[in-house]
Coordinates of C-alpha atoms in Angstrom, one line a residue:
Chain A
M1 CA 0.1 -0.2 0.2
I2 CA 1.2 3.5 -0.9
N3 CA 2.1 5.5 2.1
L4 CA 1.3 8.9 0.8
K5 CA 2.7 10.7 4.4
N6 CA 6.0 9.2 3.0
A7 CA 8.2 11.0 1.2
K8 CA 10.2 7.8 -0.2
W9 CA 6.8 7.2 -2.6
N10 CA 6.4 10.6 -4.1
H11 CA 8.2 10.4 -7.4
Y12 CA 6.2 6.5 -7.4
I13 CA 2.9 8.3 -8.0
N14 CA 4.1 10.9 -10.3
Y15 CA 5.1 7.8 -12.7
I16 CA 1.8 6.1 -11.8
V17 CA -0.5 8.6 -12.3
V18 CA 1.8 9.9 -15.4
A19 CA 1.3 6.6 -17.2
A20 CA -2.5 6.2 -15.8
V21 CA -3.5 9.3 -17.0
T22 CA -1.4 8.4 -21.0
I23 CA -3.0 5.2 -21.3
I24 CA -6.5 5.6 -20.5
F25 CA -5.9 9.1 -23.2
A26 CA -4.7 6.4 -25.3
I27 CA -6.9 4.0 -25.4
L28 CA -9.8 6.7 -25.5
S29 CA -8.1 8.8 -28.8
L30 CA -7.8 5.2 -30.7
T31 CA -11.3 4.2 -30.3
G32 CA -12.5 7.7 -31.1
F33 CA -13.5 9.1 -28.1
L34 CA -12.2 12.0 -27.9
E35 CA -12.4 15.0 -29.7
S36 CA -9.7 17.2 -31.6
S37 CA -9.9 20.4 -29.2
D38 CA -9.1 17.2 -26.3
K39 CA -6.5 15.9 -28.1
Y40 CA -4.8 19.3 -28.3
L41 CA -5.1 20.4 -24.2
L42 CA -3.4 17.2 -24.0
E43 CA -0.9 18.0 -25.6
K44 CA -0.5 21.0 -24.2
I45 CA -0.4 19.9 -21.0
A46 CA 2.2 17.2 -22.2
I47 CA 4.3 20.1 -23.0
A48 CA 3.8 22.3 -19.7
I49 CA 4.3 19.7 -17.7
T50 CA 7.7 19.2 -19.5
L51 CA 8.6 22.7 -19.6
A52 CA 7.7 23.1 -15.9
V53 CA 9.7 19.6 -14.5
S54 CA 13.2 20.7 -16.3
L55 CA 12.8 24.4 -14.8
S56 CA 12.1 23.0 -11.5
M57 CA 15.6 21.1 -12.0
V58 CA 17.2 24.9 -12.4
V59 CA 15.0 27.1 -10.2
G60 CA 13.9 24.0 -7.6
F61 CA 17.0 22.2 -7.4
L62 CA 19.8 24.0 -8.4
G63 CA 18.6 27.1 -6.6
E64 CA 19.1 29.7 -9.8
L65 CA 16.5 32.0 -11.0
S66 CA 16.5 31.6 -14.5
L67 CA 13.5 33.7 -16.8
G68 CA 14.6 32.2 -20.2
H69 CA 13.5 28.8 -20.5
A70 CA 11.4 30.1 -23.5
G71 CA 14.4 31.0 -25.0
F72 CA 15.1 27.2 -25.2
M73 CA 11.9 25.8 -25.8
C74 CA 11.9 28.4 -28.7
I75 CA 15.7 27.4 -29.9
G76 CA 14.2 23.6 -29.8
A77 CA 11.0 24.4 -31.9
Y78 CA 12.8 26.6 -34.8
L79 CA 15.8 23.5 -35.2
G80 CA 13.7 20.8 -34.7
G81 CA 10.9 22.2 -37.2
K82 CA 13.2 23.3 -39.4
A83 CA 15.0 19.7 -39.0
A84 CA 11.2 18.1 -39.6
V85 CA 10.3 19.8 -42.8
I86 CA 13.9 18.6 -44.2
L87 CA 13.8 15.1 -43.0
E88 CA 10.5 14.5 -43.5
P89 CA 10.8 13.8 -47.3
M90 CA 13.7 11.8 -46.5
L91 CA 13.3 9.9 -44.4
G92 CA 9.3 9.4 -43.2
E93 CA 7.1 10.6 -40.5
W94 CA 8.3 8.6 -37.4
P95 CA 11.6 8.8 -37.8
A96 CA 11.8 12.3 -38.6
L97 CA 9.8 12.9 -35.1
I98 CA 12.4 11.0 -33.4
V99 CA 15.9 12.9 -35.3
S100 CA 13.9 16.6 -34.8
L101 CA 13.5 15.6 -31.2
V102 CA 17.0 14.9 -30.7
I103 CA 18.3 17.7 -32.3
G104 CA 16.0 20.1 -30.7
G105 CA 16.9 18.8 -27.2
A106 CA 20.3 18.6 -28.4
V107 CA 20.7 22.1 -29.4
A108 CA 19.1 24.1 -26.5
A109 CA 21.8 21.8 -24.3
I110 CA 24.4 23.4 -26.5
F111 CA 22.8 26.8 -25.8
G112 CA 21.8 25.6 -21.8
I113 CA 25.6 24.7 -21.5
I114 CA 26.6 28.6 -23.0
I115 CA 24.0 30.1 -20.5
G116 CA 25.1 28.1 -17.3
L117 CA 28.6 29.6 -17.8
P118 CA 27.6 33.0 -16.6
A119 CA 25.1 31.7 -14.1
L120 CA 28.8 30.3 -12.8
R121 CA 29.5 33.9 -12.2
L122 CA 26.1 35.5 -11.3
R123 CA 24.2 35.0 -8.7
G124 CA 19.9 36.0 -8.4
D125 CA 18.4 38.5 -10.0
Y126 CA 22.1 39.4 -12.1
L127 CA 21.4 35.8 -13.6
A128 CA 17.2 35.8 -14.2
I129 CA 18.1 39.3 -16.3
V130 CA 21.1 37.4 -18.3
T131 CA 18.5 35.3 -19.2
L132 CA 15.9 36.7 -19.7
A133 CA 17.4 38.5 -22.6
F134 CA 19.0 35.5 -23.5
G135 CA 15.7 35.0 -24.0
E136 CA 14.2 37.6 -26.6
I137 CA 17.9 37.7 -28.3
V138 CA 16.8 34.1 -29.3
R139 CA 13.5 35.4 -29.9
S140 CA 14.1 38.2 -32.0
I141 CA 17.3 36.3 -34.1
F142 CA 13.9 33.6 -35.4
M143 CA 11.9 36.5 -35.8
N144 CA 14.1 38.1 -37.8
S145 CA 15.5 35.2 -40.3
S146 CA 15.3 35.2 -43.5
K147 CA 11.9 33.4 -45.2
E148 CA 14.1 30.5 -46.8
S149 CA 15.6 30.0 -43.1
F150 CA 13.0 30.3 -40.1
G151 CA 10.1 31.9 -42.0
G152 CA 11.1 35.0 -39.8
S153 CA 8.0 37.0 -39.1
L154 CA 5.9 34.6 -41.1
G155 CA 6.7 31.7 -38.8
L156 CA 8.1 28.4 -39.5
D157 CA 5.4 25.9 -40.7
T158 CA 6.4 22.3 -40.2
P159 CA 5.1 19.2 -41.1
R160 CA 1.8 17.5 -39.6
F161 CA 2.2 14.3 -37.7
N162 CA -0.7 12.3 -36.9
K163 CA -3.0 13.7 -34.1
D164 CA -4.4 10.4 -32.6
I165 CA -0.9 9.1 -31.8
L166 CA 1.3 12.7 -30.8
F167 CA -0.4 13.7 -27.1
I168 CA 0.7 10.0 -26.2
I169 CA 4.8 10.6 -27.6
A170 CA 4.3 14.1 -25.7
F171 CA 3.1 12.0 -22.9
V172 CA 6.1 9.9 -22.7
M173 CA 8.1 12.4 -23.1
V174 CA 6.5 13.4 -20.2
L175 CA 7.8 10.3 -18.6
A176 CA 10.6 10.1 -20.0
T177 CA 11.6 14.0 -18.2
L178 CA 9.9 12.9 -15.1
A179 CA 12.5 9.8 -14.6
V180 CA 15.6 11.2 -15.9
T181 CA 15.0 14.5 -13.5
Q182 CA 14.5 12.2 -10.6
N183 CA 16.4 9.7 -11.0
L184 CA 19.3 12.7 -11.0
I185 CA 17.6 14.2 -8.1
R186 CA 17.7 10.9 -6.0
S187 CA 21.4 9.9 -6.3
K188 CA 24.6 11.0 -5.5
H189 CA 24.6 14.3 -8.1
G190 CA 21.7 15.0 -6.9
R191 CA 22.6 15.7 -3.2
A192 CA 25.5 18.0 -4.7
I193 CA 23.0 19.6 -6.8
T194 CA 20.8 20.1 -3.5
A195 CA 23.8 20.8 -1.5
I196 CA 25.0 23.5 -3.8
R197 CA 21.2 25.4 -3.8
D198 CA 21.2 25.2 0.3
N199 CA 25.2 26.7 0.5
E200 CA 26.8 27.2 -1.8
I201 CA 30.1 28.2 -0.2
A202 CA 29.8 24.8 2.1
A203 CA 29.6 22.3 -1.4
R204 CA 32.7 24.4 -2.6
A205 CA 34.4 23.6 0.6
T206 CA 33.4 19.6 1.0
G207 CA 35.0 19.2 -2.9
I208 CA 32.0 19.6 -4.9
D209 CA 32.1 20.6 -8.6
V210 CA 30.2 23.2 -8.3
T211 CA 31.0 24.5 -12.1
K212 CA 30.4 21.0 -13.8
Y213 CA 26.9 20.6 -12.4
K214 CA 25.9 24.3 -12.6
L215 CA 26.1 23.3 -16.5
L216 CA 24.9 20.0 -15.7
V217 CA 21.9 20.9 -14.6
F218 CA 21.1 23.8 -16.8
A219 CA 22.1 21.1 -20.0
I220 CA 19.4 19.1 -19.2
S221 CA 16.7 21.5 -17.7
S222 CA 17.3 22.8 -21.4
F223 CA 17.3 19.5 -23.1
F224 CA 14.0 18.7 -21.8
A225 CA 12.7 22.7 -23.0
G226 CA 14.3 21.8 -26.6
I227 CA 12.0 19.2 -26.5
A228 CA 9.1 20.7 -25.9
G229 CA 9.8 23.2 -27.7
V230 CA 10.4 20.4 -31.0
L231 CA 6.5 18.6 -29.8
Y232 CA 5.0 22.6 -29.5
S233 CA 5.8 23.1 -33.2
Y234 CA 3.8 19.0 -33.9
S235 CA 1.7 20.4 -32.4
N236 CA 0.3 23.6 -33.8
F237 CA 2.0 22.8 -37.3
T238 CA 3.8 26.5 -37.2
V239 CA 6.4 28.2 -34.8
Q240 CA 5.4 32.1 -34.0
S241 CA 8.1 33.9 -32.4
T242 CA 5.4 35.5 -30.6
K243 CA 4.7 32.6 -28.5
F244 CA 8.2 32.6 -26.8
S245 CA 8.4 36.5 -24.9
Y246 CA 8.7 36.9 -21.7
N247 CA 5.6 35.9 -21.0
Y248 CA 6.0 32.9 -21.5
S249 CA 8.7 32.1 -19.6
I250 CA 7.3 33.8 -16.3
E251 CA 4.4 31.6 -17.4
I252 CA 6.5 28.4 -16.6
L253 CA 7.9 30.0 -13.5
V254 CA 4.4 30.6 -12.3
M255 CA 4.4 26.9 -12.8
V256 CA 6.8 25.5 -10.9
V257 CA 6.2 28.5 -7.9
L258 CA 2.9 27.7 -7.4
G259 CA 3.8 24.2 -7.2
G260 CA 6.1 24.5 -4.5
M261 CA 10.0 25.2 -5.3
G262 CA 11.9 21.4 -5.7
N263 CA 8.6 19.6 -5.4
I264 CA 7.9 17.6 -8.7
N265 CA 4.8 16.5 -8.0
G266 CA 3.4 20.1 -7.2
A267 CA 5.0 21.2 -10.8
I268 CA 2.9 18.4 -12.5
I269 CA -0.2 19.6 -11.1
A270 CA 0.3 23.6 -11.3
A271 CA 1.1 22.9 -15.5
T272 CA -1.9 20.6 -15.7
L273 CA -4.3 23.4 -13.9
I274 CA -2.8 26.4 -15.6
T275 CA -2.6 25.1 -19.1
F276 CA -6.0 23.4 -18.7
L277 CA -7.3 27.1 -16.9
D278 CA -5.3 28.9 -20.4
V279 CA -6.9 26.3 -23.2
E280 CA -10.9 26.6 -21.4
L281 CA -10.8 30.3 -20.9
Q282 CA -9.9 31.4 -24.3
T283 CA -12.8 28.6 -25.7
I284 CA -15.0 29.7 -23.2
L285 CA -14.6 33.7 -23.8
T286 CA -15.2 34.2 -27.0
G287 CA -16.3 37.4 -29.6
N288 CA -16.7 40.7 -27.2
L289 CA -15.3 38.9 -23.8
A290 CA -12.2 37.8 -25.2
V291 CA -10.7 40.7 -23.7
L292 CA -11.5 39.2 -20.1
Q293 CA -9.5 35.8 -20.8
D294 CA -6.0 37.9 -19.6
L295 CA -8.5 39.8 -16.6
I296 CA -10.2 36.3 -15.1
Y297 CA -6.5 34.1 -15.7
A298 CA -4.3 36.4 -13.6
L299 CA -6.9 37.0 -10.8
I300 CA -8.0 32.7 -10.7
L301 CA -3.8 32.8 -10.6
I302 CA -4.0 34.9 -7.6
V303 CA -6.7 33.3 -5.8
L304 CA -4.1 30.1 -6.2
V305 CA -1.1 31.6 -4.6
I306 CA -2.7 33.5 -1.5
Y307 CA -4.7 29.8 -0.8
N308 CA -1.7 28.1 -1.1
N309 CA 0.7 30.6 0.8
A310 CA -1.3 33.1 3.6
P311 CA -1.3 31.8 6.2
A312 CA -4.0 32.8 7.5
L313 CA -5.5 29.5 5.9
K314 CA -3.2 27.2 6.7
P315 CA -5.6 24.7 9.3
F316 CA -8.3 25.6 6.2
R317 CA -5.8 24.0 4.1
E318 CA -4.7 21.3 6.0
K319 CA -8.0 20.2 6.7
Y320 CA -9.1 20.1 2.8
N321 CA -5.5 18.6 1.3
I322 CA -5.4 14.9 0.0
K323 CA -3.4 13.7 2.6
T324 CA -6.0 14.2 5.1
F325 CA -8.2 12.9 3.0
I326 CA -6.8 10.1 2.2
G327 CA -5.7 9.5 5.9
R328 CA -9.4 9.5 7.0
F329 CA -10.3 6.3 5.3
R330 CA -6.8 4.3 6.9
P331 CA -5.6 3.7 10.5
H332 CA -3.1 6.3 12.0
N333 CA 0.3 5.1 11.5
P334 CA 2.6 8.0 11.5
S335 CA 6.0 7.2 9.4
K336 CA 8.8 6.6 10.8
H337 CA 10.3 9.8 10.1
K338 CA 7.7 11.7 12.1
D339 CA 8.5 9.3 15.0
D340 CA 12.1 10.4 14.8
E341 CA 11.7 13.7 15.3
A342 CA 9.4 13.1 18.2
K343 CA 11.4 11.3 19.7
W344 CA 14.2 13.8 19.6
D345 CA 11.8 16.4 21.4
R346 CA 11.5 14.1 23.9
V347 CA 14.8 13.9 24.6
P348 CA 15.4 14.5 28.5
T349 CA 18.4 17.2 29.2
K350 CA 21.2 15.9 30.5
I351 CA 22.4 18.9 31.7
K352 CA 21.9 20.8 34.8
M353 CA 21.9 24.6 34.9
D354 CA 23.5 24.7 38.7
E355 CA 25.9 22.5 37.6
V356 CA 26.9 23.9 34.3
L357 CA 27.0 27.5 36.4
S358 CA 29.2 26.1 38.9
V359 CA 31.7 24.4 36.4
D360 CA 32.1 27.7 34.2
L361 CA 32.7 29.7 37.6
Q362 CA 35.5 26.6 38.7
V363 CA 37.7 27.5 35.8
S364 CA 41.0 29.1 37.0
S365 CA 43.7 27.2 35.6
P366 CA 46.9 29.3 35.2
Y367 CA 47.5 29.6 32.1
T368 CA 43.9 31.1 31.2
P369 CA 45.0 34.5 29.5
D370 CA 41.1 34.8 28.3
K371 CA 40.7 35.5 32.0
P372 CA 41.8 38.7 33.5
G373 CA 43.8 37.8 36.2
K374 CA 46.2 38.2 38.8
E375 CA 49.3 38.1 36.6
G376 CA 47.5 40.4 34.3
K377 CA 48.8 44.0 34.8
Chain B
M1 CA 60.5 13.1 13.8
S2 CA 57.3 12.4 12.0
K3 CA 56.5 14.0 8.7
I4 CA 55.7 17.7 8.1
V5 CA 51.4 17.8 7.3
L6 CA 50.9 21.2 6.5
K7 CA 53.6 24.1 6.0
T8 CA 53.5 27.7 5.3
E9 CA 56.2 29.9 4.4
N10 CA 55.8 33.6 5.3
L11 CA 52.1 33.3 4.5
G12 CA 50.8 36.7 4.2
I13 CA 47.5 38.8 3.1
S14 CA 46.5 42.1 2.6
F15 CA 42.8 43.6 2.1
G16 CA 43.8 47.0 0.2
G17 CA 45.9 48.6 2.9
L18 CA 45.3 46.3 5.9
K19 CA 47.7 43.6 6.3
A20 CA 45.7 40.6 7.8
V21 CA 47.9 38.1 8.2
Q22 CA 51.9 38.2 7.4
N23 CA 54.8 36.1 7.6
L24 CA 52.9 33.3 8.8
N25 CA 56.0 30.6 9.1
L26 CA 53.5 27.0 10.4
E27 CA 55.0 23.4 10.6
I28 CA 52.2 21.3 11.9
K29 CA 53.9 17.2 12.2
E30 CA 51.9 14.5 11.4
R31 CA 48.8 13.4 13.1
Q32 CA 49.5 16.9 15.7
L33 CA 47.0 18.2 17.4
Y34 CA 47.8 22.1 16.6
G35 CA 45.5 25.7 17.8
L36 CA 45.4 28.6 16.9
V37 CA 44.6 31.2 19.2
G38 CA 44.7 34.7 19.2
P39 CA 42.2 37.6 20.4
N40 CA 38.9 38.3 18.1
G41 CA 40.5 40.0 14.7
A42 CA 43.5 38.5 15.2
G43 CA 43.5 36.8 11.9
K44 CA 42.9 33.2 12.7
T45 CA 40.1 32.7 10.5
T46 CA 41.7 34.0 7.6
V47 CA 44.9 32.0 7.9
F48 CA 42.0 29.4 7.0
N49 CA 40.4 30.5 4.9
M50 CA 44.2 30.9 3.0
I51 CA 44.8 27.4 3.5
T52 CA 41.8 26.2 2.1
G53 CA 41.5 28.4 -1.1
V54 CA 38.9 31.0 0.1
Y55 CA 41.0 33.7 -0.1
K56 CA 44.8 34.0 -2.5
P57 CA 47.7 34.7 -0.2
T58 CA 49.7 38.0 -1.8
T59 CA 52.6 36.4 -0.4
G60 CA 54.2 33.7 0.8
K61 CA 53.1 29.8 0.1
F62 CA 51.8 27.4 1.7
W63 CA 52.7 22.7 1.2
L64 CA 50.6 19.9 2.2
D65 CA 52.5 17.0 2.4
G66 CA 55.3 18.5 0.4
E67 CA 53.1 19.6 -2.9
D68 CA 52.3 23.6 -3.5
L69 CA 48.7 24.5 -3.1
T70 CA 49.0 27.6 -3.2
G71 CA 46.6 29.5 -4.9
K72 CA 44.5 26.9 -5.9
G73 CA 40.6 26.2 -5.7
Q74 CA 38.8 25.3 -3.0
E75 CA 37.3 21.9 -4.7
T76 CA 41.0 21.6 -5.4
I77 CA 42.3 21.9 -1.7
N78 CA 39.7 19.9 -0.7
H79 CA 40.6 16.8 -2.9
K80 CA 43.8 17.1 -2.4
G81 CA 42.8 17.0 1.4
I82 CA 42.6 20.1 3.4
A83 CA 38.8 20.0 4.6
R84 CA 37.5 22.4 7.0
T85 CA 34.8 23.0 9.0
F86 CA 33.0 27.2 9.5
Q87 CA 32.6 29.6 12.1
N88 CA 28.9 30.9 11.4
I89 CA 27.7 26.7 10.4
R90 CA 26.9 26.1 7.5
L91 CA 25.3 23.4 7.1
F92 CA 22.6 21.8 3.9
N93 CA 19.9 23.1 6.0
N94 CA 16.9 21.0 3.9
M95 CA 19.0 17.7 3.7
T96 CA 18.9 15.2 6.9
V97 CA 21.6 14.5 8.6
I98 CA 23.2 11.9 7.2
R99 CA 22.6 13.4 3.6
N100 CA 25.0 16.2 4.8
V101 CA 28.1 13.8 5.7
M102 CA 27.0 11.9 2.3
V103 CA 27.5 15.1 0.3
G104 CA 30.9 14.9 2.0
L105 CA 31.7 11.4 0.5
H106 CA 30.8 12.5 -2.5
N107 CA 34.6 12.6 -4.3
Q108 CA 35.7 9.2 -2.3
P109 CA 37.3 6.9 -5.2
E110 CA 35.4 4.0 -4.1
F111 CA 31.8 5.8 -4.8
R112 CA 33.2 7.3 -8.3
C113 CA 30.1 6.9 -10.6
N114 CA 29.1 9.1 -13.3
V115 CA 25.8 11.1 -14.3
F116 CA 24.7 8.5 -16.5
T117 CA 24.6 5.4 -14.0
S118 CA 22.9 7.3 -11.4
I119 CA 19.9 8.6 -14.5
F120 CA 19.5 5.2 -15.8
R121 CA 19.7 3.7 -12.7
L122 CA 22.0 1.0 -13.3
P123 CA 23.2 -1.8 -10.6
K124 CA 26.3 0.2 -9.6
H125 CA 24.6 3.2 -8.4
F126 CA 22.4 1.2 -6.1
K127 CA 25.5 -0.6 -4.5
I128 CA 27.8 2.7 -4.3
E129 CA 24.2 4.8 -2.3
R130 CA 24.1 1.6 -0.6
A131 CA 28.1 2.0 0.2
M132 CA 27.7 5.3 1.0
R133 CA 24.6 5.2 3.9
D134 CA 27.0 2.5 5.7
K135 CA 29.9 4.6 5.7
A136 CA 28.2 7.7 6.5
K137 CA 26.6 6.2 9.2
K138 CA 29.9 4.5 10.9
I139 CA 31.1 8.3 10.7
L140 CA 27.9 9.8 12.0
D141 CA 29.0 7.2 14.6
I142 CA 31.5 8.6 15.9
V143 CA 30.5 12.1 16.3
G144 CA 27.5 10.5 18.1
L145 CA 25.0 11.7 15.9
L146 CA 23.4 8.0 14.6
D147 CA 20.2 8.5 16.2
E148 CA 19.4 11.2 14.8
R149 CA 20.8 10.4 11.1
N150 CA 16.9 11.0 10.3
N151 CA 16.0 14.6 10.9
L152 CA 16.8 18.0 8.8
S153 CA 19.6 19.0 10.0
C154 CA 18.1 22.6 10.7
N155 CA 16.5 21.2 13.2
L156 CA 19.7 20.4 15.2
P157 CA 20.3 21.6 18.4
Y158 CA 23.4 24.1 18.1
G159 CA 26.1 21.7 19.4
K160 CA 25.0 19.1 16.9
Q161 CA 24.8 20.8 14.2
R162 CA 28.5 21.6 15.1
K163 CA 29.6 17.8 15.5
L164 CA 27.7 17.7 12.3
E165 CA 29.9 19.9 10.0
I166 CA 32.8 18.0 11.8
A167 CA 30.9 15.1 10.3
R168 CA 30.5 16.4 7.2
A169 CA 34.4 17.2 6.4
L170 CA 35.7 14.2 8.0
A171 CA 33.7 12.3 4.8
T172 CA 36.3 14.1 2.6
N173 CA 39.0 11.5 4.0
P174 CA 41.4 14.4 4.9
K175 CA 44.9 14.7 5.6
L176 CA 44.3 17.7 7.7
L177 CA 41.0 18.8 9.7
C178 CA 40.9 22.5 10.2
L179 CA 38.0 23.2 13.1
D180 CA 37.2 26.8 13.0
E181 CA 36.2 27.3 16.7
P182 CA 34.1 24.2 17.1
A183 CA 33.4 24.4 20.6
A184 CA 31.8 27.6 20.6
G185 CA 28.6 27.4 22.0
M186 CA 28.5 24.8 23.6
N187 CA 28.1 24.1 27.4
P188 CA 31.3 22.4 29.5
H189 CA 29.8 18.8 29.3
E190 CA 29.5 19.2 25.6
T191 CA 33.0 20.9 25.3
E192 CA 34.2 17.9 27.0
D193 CA 32.7 15.1 24.5
L194 CA 33.6 17.2 22.1
M195 CA 37.7 16.5 23.0
K196 CA 36.9 13.5 23.7
I197 CA 35.4 13.2 19.4
V198 CA 38.5 15.0 18.5
R199 CA 41.3 13.0 20.0
R200 CA 38.7 10.2 18.8
I201 CA 39.2 11.1 15.0
R202 CA 42.8 11.6 15.3
D203 CA 43.5 8.0 16.4
E204 CA 40.8 6.0 14.3
Y205 CA 41.4 8.5 11.1
N206 CA 45.3 8.8 11.3
V207 CA 44.0 13.1 10.7
T208 CA 46.5 15.9 11.8
I209 CA 44.0 18.5 13.3
L210 CA 44.4 22.0 13.3
L211 CA 41.9 24.2 15.5
I212 CA 41.0 27.6 15.9
E213 CA 39.6 28.1 19.3
H214 CA 38.8 30.8 21.8
D215 CA 38.1 28.1 25.1
M216 CA 41.6 28.2 26.3
K217 CA 40.4 25.3 28.5
F218 CA 40.0 23.6 25.9
V219 CA 43.0 24.3 23.7
S220 CA 45.1 23.2 26.6
G221 CA 43.4 20.4 27.1
L222 CA 43.7 19.5 23.6
C223 CA 46.4 20.6 21.5
D224 CA 49.9 19.1 21.3
E225 CA 51.4 22.7 20.0
I226 CA 49.7 26.3 19.3
T227 CA 50.3 29.4 18.1
V228 CA 49.5 32.7 19.4
L229 CA 48.4 35.2 16.3
N230 CA 47.9 39.0 17.3
F231 CA 47.6 41.9 14.5
G232 CA 48.1 39.1 11.8
T233 CA 51.5 38.2 13.4
S234 CA 52.4 35.3 15.3
L235 CA 53.6 36.0 18.5
V236 CA 54.5 32.6 20.3
Q237 CA 54.8 29.1 19.0
G238 CA 55.1 26.5 21.4
T239 CA 53.3 23.9 23.9
P240 CA 50.0 25.5 25.4
E241 CA 51.4 25.6 28.7
V242 CA 54.7 27.4 27.2
A243 CA 52.8 29.9 24.4
L244 CA 49.9 31.0 26.9
N245 CA 51.9 32.2 29.7
D246 CA 54.3 34.2 28.0
P247 CA 54.3 37.9 28.9
E248 CA 53.4 38.6 25.1
V249 CA 50.7 36.5 24.7
I250 CA 49.0 38.1 28.3
K251 CA 50.0 41.5 27.4
A252 CA 47.7 40.9 23.8
Y253 CA 45.0 39.8 25.5
I254 CA 44.8 41.8 28.6
G255 CA 45.9 44.8 26.8
G256 CA 49.3 46.9 29.2

């Protein structure tokens, strides 16, 4: 039986839920129950989860603020899309998709390393500004490219792929992202990465190769952002550079922050929720009401963030969260970790205060220069 | 005559016009417990920062086991065998106690494995993780934190956090262990306990220990040899009894 209170199981839950969702919708899709708008929504959700999980590596686990995630996605979308356009007639549908995924990811990873280099010297807000600028530079380069190369401001048209299968591929990519991220974090390398986040000076003094791990995290994170970009280009049939503005980077960051820094389960839930909201608002509010889309979206975000963080709502949150809900059906069985904590609190103190004082006062050994004594002038 | 582990020659650093440390000559022999004492602002921690690579010395050189490490980076110096603790505790607060120590074990040759081994969860990954956990438990046992291993390090009381820092530094398998005020903030019982731990570490791991401390009872009870620093220069070197009774030293501490 899976015990939700035990943090050890959290990463398995991610695999189980994502795999279950994939299988259920794959069956529904192949038997023809899903409408094309549902498939579109599922693709969007899968892309958002990939982006959120990969960004949470940088923000949540390495502890660096990156505002250029859409830039890496942009590189993946354009280069992967272009590769697909070129390769499709030569290789056919499937090989072209796989090769373009690899190309989009790899090129984005190389740029991730390049952007990771200043990250070794810059901290916090300064790095955020550099990554922000990077995202905008990438976007404007593609926007001003010639029509033959990347389509310029008209955008790049990408090949079509069977929509019944594309979202399944996207969800397989989510599983791959989860596997790589979680396996990395839950290993000695992940410990080194979180050590850098917790205290970089101590990590250096403990012999952790900070340079190597920062570049590694940036490379892996941007690799999956690139893959998300390629999937995006397949999902939309066209790549428009306007999509990858810094607003989109912020949106990905919101998913990570809303899910809780360094919490992959949370990032997945937040990405799903936000994407669902975004797409649904776009379909519900049409015509004159379309102006309300952004307003309502923003209002819901504000409410969510307040609900998640306001101290006044803490009792309410504890009463109605999923863990207590599941706990209601199970006998009370505190985990080992909690037990240890409780024991630590209950250890009786061995020190008697008067003893401490008497020992302190008796210090009068002849060589005690830090106490003003007789031998002082 | 035992081997010299750390040797410094004319080691000095200045920040602008301020000469924080000048002409420091130390010779620390193998398995020695060496103390560095002095009034506040004498430059003790600056010496630590120089020999662990945080600062680059402006004059002089230092050698570890005959190898010149002057101006090397912190990571390199740690790999060569100098580990340290910090005056203001720097633990990995969001990790459990045992994981803090496992971070210390990260670079040990027997626990080497590349990133792909971990990502693809090859059998070697699990073998190494198990071995690291066992080794970390052994080290935690020495400092007496084995029962606390599953607690978050930020939840430990102050004295235990200091011990955990020592355990983490010890996990990097150093030749020279530098302890920056290990007994600060401890009550007499804990201090006594710490003295036993430091001796046990020296005996079981064959490390040389260099420590900064203000608690003179601790220093004189533990150290074989000390150097007294004042205004960045060394005043006296010798056994604690001799050095701490030196009139110059007493003058430095109480003025005159």
